[in-house]
mmCIF file of C-alpha atoms in Angstrom:
data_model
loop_
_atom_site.group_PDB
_atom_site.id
_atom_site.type_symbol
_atom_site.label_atom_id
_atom_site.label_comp_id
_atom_site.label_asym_id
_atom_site.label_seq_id
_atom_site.Cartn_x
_atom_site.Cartn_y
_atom_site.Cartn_z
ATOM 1 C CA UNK A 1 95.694 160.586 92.827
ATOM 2 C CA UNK A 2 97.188 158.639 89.568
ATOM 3 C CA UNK A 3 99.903 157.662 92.207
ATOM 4 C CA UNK A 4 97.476 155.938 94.332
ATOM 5 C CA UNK A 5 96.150 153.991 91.831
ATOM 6 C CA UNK A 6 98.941 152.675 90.212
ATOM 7 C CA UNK A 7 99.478 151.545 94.133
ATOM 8 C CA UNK A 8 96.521 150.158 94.358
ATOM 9 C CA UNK A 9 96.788 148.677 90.820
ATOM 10 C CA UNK A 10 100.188 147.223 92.247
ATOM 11 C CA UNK A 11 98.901 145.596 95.180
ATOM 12 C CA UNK A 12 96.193 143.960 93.514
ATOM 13 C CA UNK A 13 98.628 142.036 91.153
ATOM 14 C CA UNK A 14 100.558 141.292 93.824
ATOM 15 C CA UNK A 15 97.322 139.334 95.856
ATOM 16 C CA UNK A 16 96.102 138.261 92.176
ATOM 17 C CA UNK A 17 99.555 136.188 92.114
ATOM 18 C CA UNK A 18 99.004 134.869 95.589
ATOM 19 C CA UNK A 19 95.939 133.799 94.693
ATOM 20 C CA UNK A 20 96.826 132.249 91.391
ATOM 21 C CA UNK A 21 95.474 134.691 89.331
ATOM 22 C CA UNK A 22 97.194 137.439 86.375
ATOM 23 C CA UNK A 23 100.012 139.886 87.539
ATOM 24 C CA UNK A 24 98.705 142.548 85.438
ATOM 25 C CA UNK A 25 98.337 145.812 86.835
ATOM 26 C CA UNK A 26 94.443 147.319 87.134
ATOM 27 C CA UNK A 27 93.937 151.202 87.334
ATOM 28 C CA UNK A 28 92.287 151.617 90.262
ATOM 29 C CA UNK A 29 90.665 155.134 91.052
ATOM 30 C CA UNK A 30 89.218 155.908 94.821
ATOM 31 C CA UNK A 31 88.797 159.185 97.021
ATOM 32 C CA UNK A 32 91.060 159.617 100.207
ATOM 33 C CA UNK A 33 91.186 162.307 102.789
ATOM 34 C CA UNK A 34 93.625 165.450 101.786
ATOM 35 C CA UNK A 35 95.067 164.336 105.114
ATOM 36 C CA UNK A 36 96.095 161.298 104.384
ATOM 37 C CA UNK A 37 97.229 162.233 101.119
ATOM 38 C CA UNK A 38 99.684 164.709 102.628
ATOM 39 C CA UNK A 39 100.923 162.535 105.457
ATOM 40 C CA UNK A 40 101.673 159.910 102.559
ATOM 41 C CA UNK A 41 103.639 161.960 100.266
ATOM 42 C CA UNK A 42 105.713 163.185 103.217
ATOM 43 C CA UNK A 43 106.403 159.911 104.283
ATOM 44 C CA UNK A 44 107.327 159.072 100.770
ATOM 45 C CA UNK A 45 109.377 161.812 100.638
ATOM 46 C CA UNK A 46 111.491 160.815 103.611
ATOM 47 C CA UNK A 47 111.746 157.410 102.399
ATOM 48 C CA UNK A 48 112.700 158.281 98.720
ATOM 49 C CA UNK A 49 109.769 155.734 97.705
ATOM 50 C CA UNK A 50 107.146 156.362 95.253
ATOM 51 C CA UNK A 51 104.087 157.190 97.493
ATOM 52 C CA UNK A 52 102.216 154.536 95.307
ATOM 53 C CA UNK A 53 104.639 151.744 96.673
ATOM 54 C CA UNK A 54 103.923 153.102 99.992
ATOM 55 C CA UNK A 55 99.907 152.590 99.224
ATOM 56 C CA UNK A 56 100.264 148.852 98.037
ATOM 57 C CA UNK A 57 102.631 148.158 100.608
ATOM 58 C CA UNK A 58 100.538 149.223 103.270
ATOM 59 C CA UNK A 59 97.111 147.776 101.362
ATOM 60 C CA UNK A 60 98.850 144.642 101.187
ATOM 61 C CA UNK A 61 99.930 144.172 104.836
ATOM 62 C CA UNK A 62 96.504 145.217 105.950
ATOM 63 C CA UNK A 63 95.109 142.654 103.573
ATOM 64 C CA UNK A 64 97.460 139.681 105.001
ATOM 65 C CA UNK A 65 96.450 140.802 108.849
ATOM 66 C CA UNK A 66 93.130 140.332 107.955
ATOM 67 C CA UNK A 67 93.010 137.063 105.981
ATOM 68 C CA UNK A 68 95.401 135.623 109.183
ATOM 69 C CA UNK A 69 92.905 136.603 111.607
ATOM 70 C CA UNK A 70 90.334 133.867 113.166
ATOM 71 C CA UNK A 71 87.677 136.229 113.164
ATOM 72 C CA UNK A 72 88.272 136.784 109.250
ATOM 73 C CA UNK A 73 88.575 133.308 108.773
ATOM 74 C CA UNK A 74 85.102 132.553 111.296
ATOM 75 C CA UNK A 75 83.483 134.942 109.177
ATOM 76 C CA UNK A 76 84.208 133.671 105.648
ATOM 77 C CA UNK A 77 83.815 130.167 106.586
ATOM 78 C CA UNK A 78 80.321 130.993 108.136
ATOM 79 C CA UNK A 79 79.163 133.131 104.923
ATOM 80 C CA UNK A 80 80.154 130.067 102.748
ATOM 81 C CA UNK A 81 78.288 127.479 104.520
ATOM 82 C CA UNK A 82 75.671 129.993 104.458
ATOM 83 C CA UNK A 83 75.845 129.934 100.888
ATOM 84 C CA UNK A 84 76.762 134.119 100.628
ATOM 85 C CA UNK A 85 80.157 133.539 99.405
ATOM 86 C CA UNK A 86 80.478 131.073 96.359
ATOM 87 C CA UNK A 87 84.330 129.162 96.123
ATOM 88 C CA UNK A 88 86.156 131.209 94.047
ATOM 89 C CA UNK A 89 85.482 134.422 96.334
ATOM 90 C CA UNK A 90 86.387 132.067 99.882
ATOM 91 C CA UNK A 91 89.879 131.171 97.678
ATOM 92 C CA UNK A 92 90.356 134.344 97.416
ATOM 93 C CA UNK A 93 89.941 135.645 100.761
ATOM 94 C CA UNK A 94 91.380 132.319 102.573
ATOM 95 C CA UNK A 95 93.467 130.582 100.049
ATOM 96 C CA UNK A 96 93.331 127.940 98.266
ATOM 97 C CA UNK A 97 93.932 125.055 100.471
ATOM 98 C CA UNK A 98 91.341 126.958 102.922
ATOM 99 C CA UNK A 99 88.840 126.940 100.357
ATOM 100 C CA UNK A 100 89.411 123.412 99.505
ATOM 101 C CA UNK A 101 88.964 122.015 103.272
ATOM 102 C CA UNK A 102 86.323 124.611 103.326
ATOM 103 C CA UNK A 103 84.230 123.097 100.565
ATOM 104 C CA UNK A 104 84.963 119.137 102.051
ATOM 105 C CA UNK A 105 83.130 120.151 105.834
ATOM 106 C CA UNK A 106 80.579 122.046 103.678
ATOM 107 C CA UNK A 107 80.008 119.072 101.360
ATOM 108 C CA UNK A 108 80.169 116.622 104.589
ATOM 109 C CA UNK A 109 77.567 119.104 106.847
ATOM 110 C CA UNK A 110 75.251 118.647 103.594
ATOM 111 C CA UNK A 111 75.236 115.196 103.491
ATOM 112 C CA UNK A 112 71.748 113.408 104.526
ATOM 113 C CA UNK A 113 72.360 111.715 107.988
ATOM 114 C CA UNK A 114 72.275 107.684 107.755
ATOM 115 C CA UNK A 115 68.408 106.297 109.282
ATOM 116 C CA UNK A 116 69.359 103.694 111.093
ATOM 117 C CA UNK A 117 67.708 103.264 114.127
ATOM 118 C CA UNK A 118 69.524 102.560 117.485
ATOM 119 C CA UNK A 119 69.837 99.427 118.624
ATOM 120 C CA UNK A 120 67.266 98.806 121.684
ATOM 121 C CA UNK A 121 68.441 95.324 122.605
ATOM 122 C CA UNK A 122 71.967 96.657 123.525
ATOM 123 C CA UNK A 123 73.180 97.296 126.717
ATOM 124 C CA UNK A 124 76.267 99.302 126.349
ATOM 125 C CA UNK A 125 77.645 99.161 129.676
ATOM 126 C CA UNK A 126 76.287 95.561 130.722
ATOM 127 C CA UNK A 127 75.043 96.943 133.973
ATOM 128 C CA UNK A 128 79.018 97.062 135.012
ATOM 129 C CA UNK A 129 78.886 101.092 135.130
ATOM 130 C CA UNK A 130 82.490 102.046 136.774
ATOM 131 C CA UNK A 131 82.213 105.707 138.370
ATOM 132 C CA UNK A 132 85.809 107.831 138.208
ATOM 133 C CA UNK A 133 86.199 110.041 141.215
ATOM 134 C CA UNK A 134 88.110 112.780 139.735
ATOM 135 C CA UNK A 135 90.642 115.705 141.821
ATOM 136 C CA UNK A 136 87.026 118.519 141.361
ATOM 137 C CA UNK A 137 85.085 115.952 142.362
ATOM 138 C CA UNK A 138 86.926 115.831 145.883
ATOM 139 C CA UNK A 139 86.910 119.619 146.509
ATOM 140 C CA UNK A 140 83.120 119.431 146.953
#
């Protein structure tokens, strides 16, 4: 189990330094199916790799699927705007510039709409309304 942790540990340093953040390693302790353990440590063994670069290896693709995915994305940009995930967490999990553009459309949404009223002594089209027959149109 150390193994995994220091895999774990390894991965997170290496999304940390994505992210901006310290390349230190954190113990990380978790629970895993014996299964999975064993299918991990043969794998290692075939490789030659420590089955803790295995772990972070296969954390850290898992992690990079996600974040690229436009349902991930959907999903974090929705929770910010509904104020359940503050900035720092949506840099995390979408990167910086992500964040950034983010937090503009959040700031922009927020913003009080101008009262003006409509004009009412404009006619827009000066009654010269030009109808465009278009290729659907015909196949009526």
């Amino acid at each position: 189990m150390c193994a995994y942790a220091a895999t774990v540990t390894r991965l997170c340093a290496e999304l940390a330094h994505r992210t901006g953040e310290s390349d230190d390693p954190r113990r990380v302790h978790f629970q895993s199916p014996e299964y999975l353990v064993d299918r991990l440590a043969a794998i290692a063994d075939l490789f030659d790799k420590d089955r803790t670069d295995l772990l972070v290896e296969a954390i850290r693709e898992y992690i990079e699927d996600t974040a690229d995915s436009g349902t991930f994305q959907e999903l974090v940009a929705t929770k910010y705007y509904d104020d359940q995930l503050e900035f720092e967490t949506v840099k995390q999990l979408a990167g910086a510039e992500t964040a950034q553009r983010l937090r503009l459309l959040k700031a922009d949404l927020e913003d009080e709409p101008l009262d003006i009223a409509a004009p009412d002594d404009a006619d827009v089209y000066e009654d010269d309304v030009t109808t465009v027959v278009t290729a659907a149109d015909d196949d009526r």
